[in-house]
């Protein structure tokens, strides 16, 4: 049976944009001897002239400094630029818990090409990296909920 994910849909009456936010796909990993958590999701923003898509990635880890993610590489070896979106640090418990959120802009055709394979990529930064996967079923389900084209 097909797997479906929840997609939040919100229309902004001021900007006349529709925002689509896929559910978080949560993963945990140990990379470079550091325990981390991460979540990845697809997002889209649609208006009267265009639709933009992105992978929205959140990572959390204990460290002494930010990893400073600057790029990503997928399983085929293709490089993807990474855009910092938000970051935070909490040192209240002794050890510092860092959080970084990044975006990777993608075209719909790139998402469609991964309906059978999903996304498998690795974020790379100055002080570490994080491997992530977004299953094919997630990709198919997200595309089914985001209309192709522009709003009329």
Short mmCIF file of C-alpha atoms in Angstrom, two decimals:
data_model
loop_
_atom_site.label_atom_id
_atom_site.label_comp_id
_atom_site.label_asym_id
_atom_site.label_seq_id
_atom_site.Cartn_x
_atom_site.Cartn_y
_atom_site.Cartn_z
CA UNK A 1 0.00 0.00 0.00
CA UNK A 2 1.26 3.54 -0.67
CA UNK A 3 2.85 5.53 2.12
CA UNK A 4 1.52 9.04 2.57
CA UNK A 5 2.94 11.93 4.55
CA UNK A 6 1.20 14.90 5.99
CA UNK A 7 1.71 18.16 4.15
CA UNK A 8 0.72 21.39 5.87
CA UNK A 9 -0.79 23.85 3.40
CA UNK A 10 -1.11 27.51 4.33
CA UNK A 11 -2.26 30.41 2.17
CA UNK A 12 -0.91 33.89 3.01
CA UNK A 13 -3.56 36.41 1.97
CA UNK A 14 -1.07 39.30 2.18
CA UNK A 15 1.69 37.86 -0.04
CA UNK A 16 -0.76 35.77 -2.10
CA UNK A 17 1.49 32.75 -1.65
CA UNK A 18 0.68 29.17 -0.76
CA UNK A 19 3.21 27.42 1.47
CA UNK A 20 3.55 23.62 1.48
CA UNK A 21 5.50 22.01 4.31
CA UNK A 22 6.12 18.26 4.36
CA UNK A 23 6.31 16.40 7.64
CA UNK A 24 9.69 16.09 9.32
CA UNK A 25 11.53 12.88 8.46
CA UNK A 26 13.64 12.38 11.60
CA UNK A 27 16.95 10.55 11.63
CA UNK A 28 19.59 10.04 14.28
CA UNK A 29 23.24 9.34 13.67
CA UNK A 30 26.70 9.13 15.16
CA UNK A 31 29.18 10.91 12.92
CA UNK A 32 32.75 11.83 13.87
CA UNK A 33 32.15 10.35 17.38
CA UNK A 34 29.38 12.88 17.99
CA UNK A 35 25.75 11.92 18.73
CA UNK A 36 23.35 13.95 16.61
CA UNK A 37 19.77 14.23 15.64
CA UNK A 38 18.49 15.53 12.33
CA UNK A 39 15.29 16.08 10.41
CA UNK A 40 14.73 16.68 6.72
CA UNK A 41 11.59 17.74 4.87
CA UNK A 42 10.49 19.10 1.51
CA UNK A 43 8.91 22.55 1.32
CA UNK A 44 7.45 24.63 -1.49
CA UNK A 45 6.18 28.18 -1.96
CA UNK A 46 3.81 28.92 -4.82
CA UNK A 47 2.58 32.29 -6.13
CA UNK A 48 1.11 33.68 -9.34
CA UNK A 49 4.39 33.50 -11.26
CA UNK A 50 6.46 30.61 -9.87
CA UNK A 51 6.82 27.71 -7.48
CA UNK A 52 10.02 27.31 -5.47
CA UNK A 53 11.10 24.09 -3.78
CA UNK A 54 13.69 23.31 -1.12
CA UNK A 55 14.96 20.66 1.22
CA UNK A 56 14.73 22.07 4.75
CA UNK A 57 17.23 20.38 7.08
CA UNK A 58 17.62 20.75 10.85
CA UNK A 59 20.52 19.24 12.82
CA UNK A 60 21.27 19.20 16.54
CA UNK A 61 24.51 18.09 18.19
CA UNK A 62 26.75 18.51 21.23
CA UNK A 63 30.01 20.26 20.38
CA UNK A 64 32.31 23.17 21.18
CA UNK A 65 31.60 25.10 17.94
CA UNK A 66 29.14 25.17 15.05
CA UNK A 67 29.78 22.71 12.24
CA UNK A 68 29.02 25.51 9.75
CA UNK A 69 27.48 23.43 6.96
CA UNK A 70 28.48 24.90 3.61
CA UNK A 71 27.66 22.25 1.00
CA UNK A 72 26.00 18.91 0.39
CA UNK A 73 26.85 15.99 -1.85
CA UNK A 74 24.33 13.37 -2.97
CA UNK A 75 24.94 9.66 -3.46
CA UNK A 76 25.69 10.22 -7.18
CA UNK A 77 28.49 12.67 -6.32
CA UNK A 78 26.56 15.80 -7.35
CA UNK A 79 27.26 18.86 -5.19
CA UNK A 80 24.43 21.05 -3.85
CA UNK A 81 24.83 24.55 -2.39
CA UNK A 82 23.58 24.95 1.18
CA UNK A 83 22.05 28.16 2.52
CA UNK A 84 22.14 28.82 6.28
CA UNK A 85 18.64 29.53 7.53
CA UNK A 86 18.91 29.61 11.32
CA UNK A 87 21.14 28.47 14.17
CA UNK A 88 21.14 28.43 17.95
CA UNK A 89 23.23 27.23 20.89
CA UNK A 90 22.19 26.28 24.43
CA UNK A 91 24.99 25.83 26.98
CA UNK A 92 22.73 25.83 30.06
CA UNK A 93 23.33 22.14 30.85
CA UNK A 94 27.13 22.23 30.89
CA UNK A 95 27.71 20.80 27.42
CA UNK A 96 26.64 23.00 24.52
CA UNK A 97 23.78 21.81 22.31
CA UNK A 98 24.06 23.37 18.85
CA UNK A 99 21.26 23.56 16.29
CA UNK A 100 21.70 24.47 12.62
CA UNK A 101 18.95 24.77 10.02
CA UNK A 102 19.84 24.93 6.33
CA UNK A 103 18.03 25.01 3.00
CA UNK A 104 18.95 23.38 -0.29
CA UNK A 105 17.08 24.84 -3.27
CA UNK A 106 15.83 22.17 -5.69
CA UNK A 107 13.82 22.23 -8.91
CA UNK A 108 10.62 20.21 -9.24
CA UNK A 109 12.23 18.14 -12.00
CA UNK A 110 14.99 17.16 -9.54
CA UNK A 111 12.37 16.07 -7.01
CA UNK A 112 10.42 14.17 -9.69
CA UNK A 113 13.62 12.36 -10.71
CA UNK A 114 13.88 10.99 -7.16
CA UNK A 115 10.37 9.53 -6.87
CA UNK A 116 11.80 6.00 -7.09
CA UNK A 117 15.06 6.54 -5.18
CA UNK A 118 14.43 9.34 -2.69
CA UNK A 119 17.17 11.73 -1.61
CA UNK A 120 20.38 10.40 -0.07
CA UNK A 121 22.86 13.14 0.72
CA UNK A 122 25.53 14.28 3.13
CA UNK A 123 25.84 17.77 4.58
CA UNK A 124 29.45 18.91 4.84
CA UNK A 125 30.85 21.62 7.06
CA UNK A 126 34.08 22.98 8.44
CA UNK A 127 33.91 20.74 11.52
CA UNK A 128 31.82 17.72 10.56
CA UNK A 129 29.17 16.21 8.36
CA UNK A 130 25.70 14.66 8.56
CA UNK A 131 24.25 11.94 6.32
CA UNK A 132 20.51 12.14 5.55
CA UNK A 133 17.94 10.17 3.58
CA UNK A 134 14.45 11.10 2.46
CA UNK A 135 12.59 7.98 1.27
CA UNK A 136 11.06 7.66 -2.20
CA UNK A 137 7.58 7.20 -0.70
CA UNK A 138 7.92 10.57 1.05
CA UNK A 139 8.97 12.26 -2.22
CA UNK A 140 6.02 10.76 -4.16
CA UNK A 141 3.53 11.72 -1.47
CA UNK A 142 4.81 15.32 -1.29
CA UNK A 143 4.66 15.76 -5.08
CA UNK A 144 1.08 14.45 -5.12
CA UNK A 145 0.03 17.27 -2.77
CA UNK A 146 1.85 20.17 -4.47
CA UNK A 147 0.28 21.14 -7.82
CA UNK A 148 2.68 21.43 -10.75
CA UNK A 149 2.64 24.93 -12.21
CA UNK A 150 1.61 28.32 -10.88
CA UNK A 151 -1.45 29.62 -9.09
CA UNK A 152 -4.13 31.16 -11.27
#
